[in-house]
XYZ file of C-alpha atoms in Angstrom:
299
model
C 16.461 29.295 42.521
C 17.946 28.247 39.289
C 19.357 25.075 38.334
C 22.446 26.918 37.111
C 23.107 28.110 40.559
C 21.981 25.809 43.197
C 22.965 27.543 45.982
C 21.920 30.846 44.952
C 19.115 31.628 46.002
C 16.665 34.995 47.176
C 16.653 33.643 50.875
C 20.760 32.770 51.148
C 21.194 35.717 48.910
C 19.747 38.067 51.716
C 21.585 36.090 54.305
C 24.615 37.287 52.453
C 23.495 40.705 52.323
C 22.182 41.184 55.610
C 26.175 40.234 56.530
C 27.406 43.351 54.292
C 28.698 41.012 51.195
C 29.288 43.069 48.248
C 32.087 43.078 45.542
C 32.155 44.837 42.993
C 31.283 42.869 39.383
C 34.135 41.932 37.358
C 34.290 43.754 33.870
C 32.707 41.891 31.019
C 33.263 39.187 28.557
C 34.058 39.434 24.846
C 31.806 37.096 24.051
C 29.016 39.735 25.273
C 27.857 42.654 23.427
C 28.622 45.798 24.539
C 27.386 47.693 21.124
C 25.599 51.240 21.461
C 22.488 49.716 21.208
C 22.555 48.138 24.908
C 24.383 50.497 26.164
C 23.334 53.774 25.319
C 20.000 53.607 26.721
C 17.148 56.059 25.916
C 13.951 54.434 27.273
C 10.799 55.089 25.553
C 8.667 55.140 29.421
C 6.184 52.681 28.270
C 7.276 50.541 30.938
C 8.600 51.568 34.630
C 12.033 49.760 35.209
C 13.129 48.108 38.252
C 15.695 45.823 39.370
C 15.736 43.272 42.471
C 18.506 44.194 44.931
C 19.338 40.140 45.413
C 20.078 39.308 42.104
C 23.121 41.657 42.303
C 24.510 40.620 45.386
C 28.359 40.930 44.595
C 27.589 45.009 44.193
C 27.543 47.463 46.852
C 24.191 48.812 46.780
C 25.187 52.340 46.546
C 27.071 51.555 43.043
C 23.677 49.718 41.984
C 21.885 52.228 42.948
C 24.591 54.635 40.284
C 24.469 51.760 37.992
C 20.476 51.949 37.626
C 20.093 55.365 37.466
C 22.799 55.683 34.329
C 20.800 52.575 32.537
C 17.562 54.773 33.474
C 15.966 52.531 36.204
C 13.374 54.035 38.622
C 13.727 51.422 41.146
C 16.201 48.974 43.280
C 13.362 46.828 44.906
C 13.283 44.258 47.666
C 14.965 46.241 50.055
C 14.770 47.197 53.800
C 14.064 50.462 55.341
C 17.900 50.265 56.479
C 18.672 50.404 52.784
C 16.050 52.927 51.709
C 18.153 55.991 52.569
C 20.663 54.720 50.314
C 18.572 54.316 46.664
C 17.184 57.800 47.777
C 20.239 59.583 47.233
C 20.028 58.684 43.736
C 17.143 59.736 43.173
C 15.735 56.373 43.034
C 12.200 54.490 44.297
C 11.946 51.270 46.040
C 8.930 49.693 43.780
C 8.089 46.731 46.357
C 10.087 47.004 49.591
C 10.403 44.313 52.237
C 8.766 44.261 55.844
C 11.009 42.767 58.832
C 10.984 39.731 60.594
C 8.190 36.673 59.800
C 7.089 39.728 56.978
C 10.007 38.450 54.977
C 9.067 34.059 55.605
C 8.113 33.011 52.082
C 7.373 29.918 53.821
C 5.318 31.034 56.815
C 3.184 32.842 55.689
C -0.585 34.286 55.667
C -2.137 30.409 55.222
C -1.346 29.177 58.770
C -3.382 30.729 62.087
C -0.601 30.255 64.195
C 1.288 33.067 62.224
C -1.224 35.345 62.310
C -0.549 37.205 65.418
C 3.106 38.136 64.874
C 2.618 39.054 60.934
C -0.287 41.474 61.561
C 2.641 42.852 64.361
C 5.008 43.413 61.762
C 2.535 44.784 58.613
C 1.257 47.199 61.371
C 4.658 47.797 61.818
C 5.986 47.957 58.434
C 2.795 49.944 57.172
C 2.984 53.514 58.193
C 7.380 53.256 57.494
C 6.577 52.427 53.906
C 4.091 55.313 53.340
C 6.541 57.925 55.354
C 8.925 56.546 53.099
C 7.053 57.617 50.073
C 6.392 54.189 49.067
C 3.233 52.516 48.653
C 3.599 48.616 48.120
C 5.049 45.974 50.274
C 5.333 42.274 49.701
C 3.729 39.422 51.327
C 3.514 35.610 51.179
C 1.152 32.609 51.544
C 3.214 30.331 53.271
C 3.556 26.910 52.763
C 0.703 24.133 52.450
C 2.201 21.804 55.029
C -0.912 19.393 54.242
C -3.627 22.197 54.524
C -6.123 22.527 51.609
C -5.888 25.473 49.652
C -9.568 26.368 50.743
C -8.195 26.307 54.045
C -5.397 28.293 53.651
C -7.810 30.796 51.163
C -9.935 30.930 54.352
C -7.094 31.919 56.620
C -5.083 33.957 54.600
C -8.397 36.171 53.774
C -9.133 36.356 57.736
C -6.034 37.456 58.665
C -5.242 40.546 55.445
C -9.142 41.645 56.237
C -7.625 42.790 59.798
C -4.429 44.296 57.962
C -6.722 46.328 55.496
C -8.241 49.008 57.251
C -4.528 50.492 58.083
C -3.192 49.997 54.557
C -6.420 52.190 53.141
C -5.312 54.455 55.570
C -1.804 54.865 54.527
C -2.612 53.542 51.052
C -0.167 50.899 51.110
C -0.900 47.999 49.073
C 0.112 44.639 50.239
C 1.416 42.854 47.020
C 1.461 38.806 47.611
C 4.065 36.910 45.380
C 2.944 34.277 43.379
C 6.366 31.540 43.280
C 6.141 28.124 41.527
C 6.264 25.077 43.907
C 7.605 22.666 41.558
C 10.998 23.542 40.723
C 12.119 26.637 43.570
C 9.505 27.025 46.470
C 8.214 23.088 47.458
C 5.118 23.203 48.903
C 4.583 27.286 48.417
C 0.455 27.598 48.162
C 0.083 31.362 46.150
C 1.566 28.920 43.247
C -1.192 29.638 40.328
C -2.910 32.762 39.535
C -6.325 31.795 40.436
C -6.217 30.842 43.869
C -4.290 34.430 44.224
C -7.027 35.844 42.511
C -9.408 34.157 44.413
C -7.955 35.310 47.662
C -8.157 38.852 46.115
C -11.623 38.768 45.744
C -12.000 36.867 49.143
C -10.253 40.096 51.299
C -11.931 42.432 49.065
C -9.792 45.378 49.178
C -7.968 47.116 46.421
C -5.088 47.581 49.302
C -4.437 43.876 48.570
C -2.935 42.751 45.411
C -0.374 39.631 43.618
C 2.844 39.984 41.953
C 2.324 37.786 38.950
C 6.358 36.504 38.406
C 6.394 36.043 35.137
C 9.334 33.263 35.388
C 7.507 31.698 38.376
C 4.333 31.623 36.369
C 5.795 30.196 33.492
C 6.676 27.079 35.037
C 3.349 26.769 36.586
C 0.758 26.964 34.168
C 2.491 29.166 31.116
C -0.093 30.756 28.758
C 1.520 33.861 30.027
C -0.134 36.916 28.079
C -3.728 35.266 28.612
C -3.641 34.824 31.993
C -1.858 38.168 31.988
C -5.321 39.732 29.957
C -7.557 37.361 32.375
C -6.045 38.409 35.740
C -4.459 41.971 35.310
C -6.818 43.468 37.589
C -5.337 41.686 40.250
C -1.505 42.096 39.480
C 0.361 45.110 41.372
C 3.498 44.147 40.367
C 5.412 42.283 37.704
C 9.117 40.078 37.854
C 10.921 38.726 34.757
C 13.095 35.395 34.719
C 13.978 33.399 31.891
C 13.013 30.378 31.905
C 14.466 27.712 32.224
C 17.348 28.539 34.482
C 16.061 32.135 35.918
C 18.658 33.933 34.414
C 19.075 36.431 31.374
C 15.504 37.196 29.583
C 17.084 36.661 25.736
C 16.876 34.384 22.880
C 18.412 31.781 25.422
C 15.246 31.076 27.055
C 11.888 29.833 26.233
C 9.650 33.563 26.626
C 9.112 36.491 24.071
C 9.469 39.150 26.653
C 8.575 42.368 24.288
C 5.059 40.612 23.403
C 4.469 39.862 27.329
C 5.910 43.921 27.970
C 3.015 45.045 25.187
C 0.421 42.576 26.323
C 1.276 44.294 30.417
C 1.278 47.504 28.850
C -2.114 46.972 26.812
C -4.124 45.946 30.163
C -3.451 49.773 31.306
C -0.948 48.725 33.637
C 1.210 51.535 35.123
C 2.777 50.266 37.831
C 6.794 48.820 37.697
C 8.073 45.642 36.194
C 11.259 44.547 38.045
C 14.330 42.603 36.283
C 14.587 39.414 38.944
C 16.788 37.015 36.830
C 20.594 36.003 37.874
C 23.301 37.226 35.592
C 24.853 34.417 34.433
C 27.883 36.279 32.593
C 31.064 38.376 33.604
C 29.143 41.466 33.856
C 26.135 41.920 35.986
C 25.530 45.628 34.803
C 25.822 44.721 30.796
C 22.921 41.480 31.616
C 20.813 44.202 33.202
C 21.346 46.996 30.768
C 20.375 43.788 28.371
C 17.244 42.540 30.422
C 15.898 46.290 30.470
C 16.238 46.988 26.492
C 14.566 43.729 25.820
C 11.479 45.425 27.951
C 11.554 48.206 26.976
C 9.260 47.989 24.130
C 8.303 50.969 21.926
């Protein structure tokens, strides 16, 4: 996803974790701080913390899962019901957990007919696991364009979540649809700008059927970040961070003020979880998320 690290990416980062990669993150640079301020974390529970299992790849999931609840985290998201027993332990939710199979295609997705058979399968599948879980969200994508319209693929995507809605009221599970940029990480992705999420929203006219707005996606899409966030937030279920450029740690080295977006969230009424999804580009992974959560974490 980022230009820092070509190869890394969400897809070949589940790959990898799917295969039972894991080492544990080497300890930290000098050149990082590691004053009382980061570290000794006291969260002020304006904002519900998360973290995105992928971007910490090289740790077990069990010591992520320790790591996040010292820094105060709620949530390891992005994960499987394989790896749901794990988080639990801890004392820990899964904010926005991941279906199986096509569920998981960020490139076939909702748009195209000739998926909709075997993705209402697994959502139907899916479903009723994430509310005996305890969980009520689970993500979903468009799919590409591959030369459809986006009225087209507004059209299908509606048709086929309308059949998917009656069973998440029923287990009030909301499906959360990601928007990603197509112009730098996801070629071709369709759910690339607010509106047309939005629009599909209003088109499958459920509240069981909702967008994560990534803020880092969203950024290099159309930016004006807090007003679409003000325009849209009735919409939004969920919320990633990602500095931008490069998609990795949310500080001064990027281009976005994350406390005003945090307070601008926070001031729509929003109560739901914002999850850290940038890639530590230091010596220690823990120390960049301990960082990416205090920035948040806004008073």
């Amino acid at each position: 996803m980022s230009d820092l690290h070509p190869k890394k990416t969400r897809r070949s980062t589940l790959k990898n974790l799917a295969a039972g990669a894991g080492l544990v993150s080497i300890p930290i640079s000098e050149a990082f701080s590691t004053s009382s301020e980061l570290l000794g974390m006291e969260l002020n529970g304006k904002i519900n913390h998360s973290v995105c299992r992928w971007c910490y790849s090289k740790i077990p999931l069990e010591t992520l899962a320790l790591e996040a609840k010292k820094i105060g985290l709620k949530s390891i998201e992005l994960l499987g019901p394989e790896e749901w027993p794990i988080i639990k332990k801890y004392g820990l939710t899964c904010a926005l957990p991941w279906g199986e199979g096509l569920t998981r295609s960020l490139d076939k997705g909702f748009n195209d007919p000739t998926n909709h058979e075997e993705l209402i399968r697994g959502f139907e599948d899916i479903i009723p696991k994430v509310k005996a879980a305890g969980y009520d969200k689970v993500i979903c994508f468009s799919g590409n364009r591959r030369g459809m319209s986006d009225t087209d693929g507004l059209r299908n995507a509606a048709q086929a979540l309308r059949r998917l809605m009656p069973l998440a009221e029923k287990h009030n599970v909301t499906l959360v649809m990601e928007l990603l940029n197509s112009k730098v990480d996801h070629k071709d992705y369709m759910c690339d700008r607010t509106e047309w999420g939005a629009a599909l929203c209003e088109m499958v006219g459920s509240e069981k059927f909702k967008l994560l707005y990534d803020i880092y996606h969203m950024q290099i899409m159309e930016g004006d970040v807090i007003a679409t966030i003000r325009k849209y937030h009735r919409y939004i279920a969920h919320y990633h961070t990602g500095g931008v450029p490069g998609r990795n740690e949310i500080d001064n080295t990027q281009e976005l003020y994350y406390p005003a977006i945090m307070k601008a969230i926070v001031e729509t009424g929003y109560k739901g979880f914002v999850g850290q999804e940038f890639i530590p580009s230091r010596k220690d992974d823990i120390a960049s998320l301990k960082q990416g959560v205090t920035i948040c974490d806004i008073a």
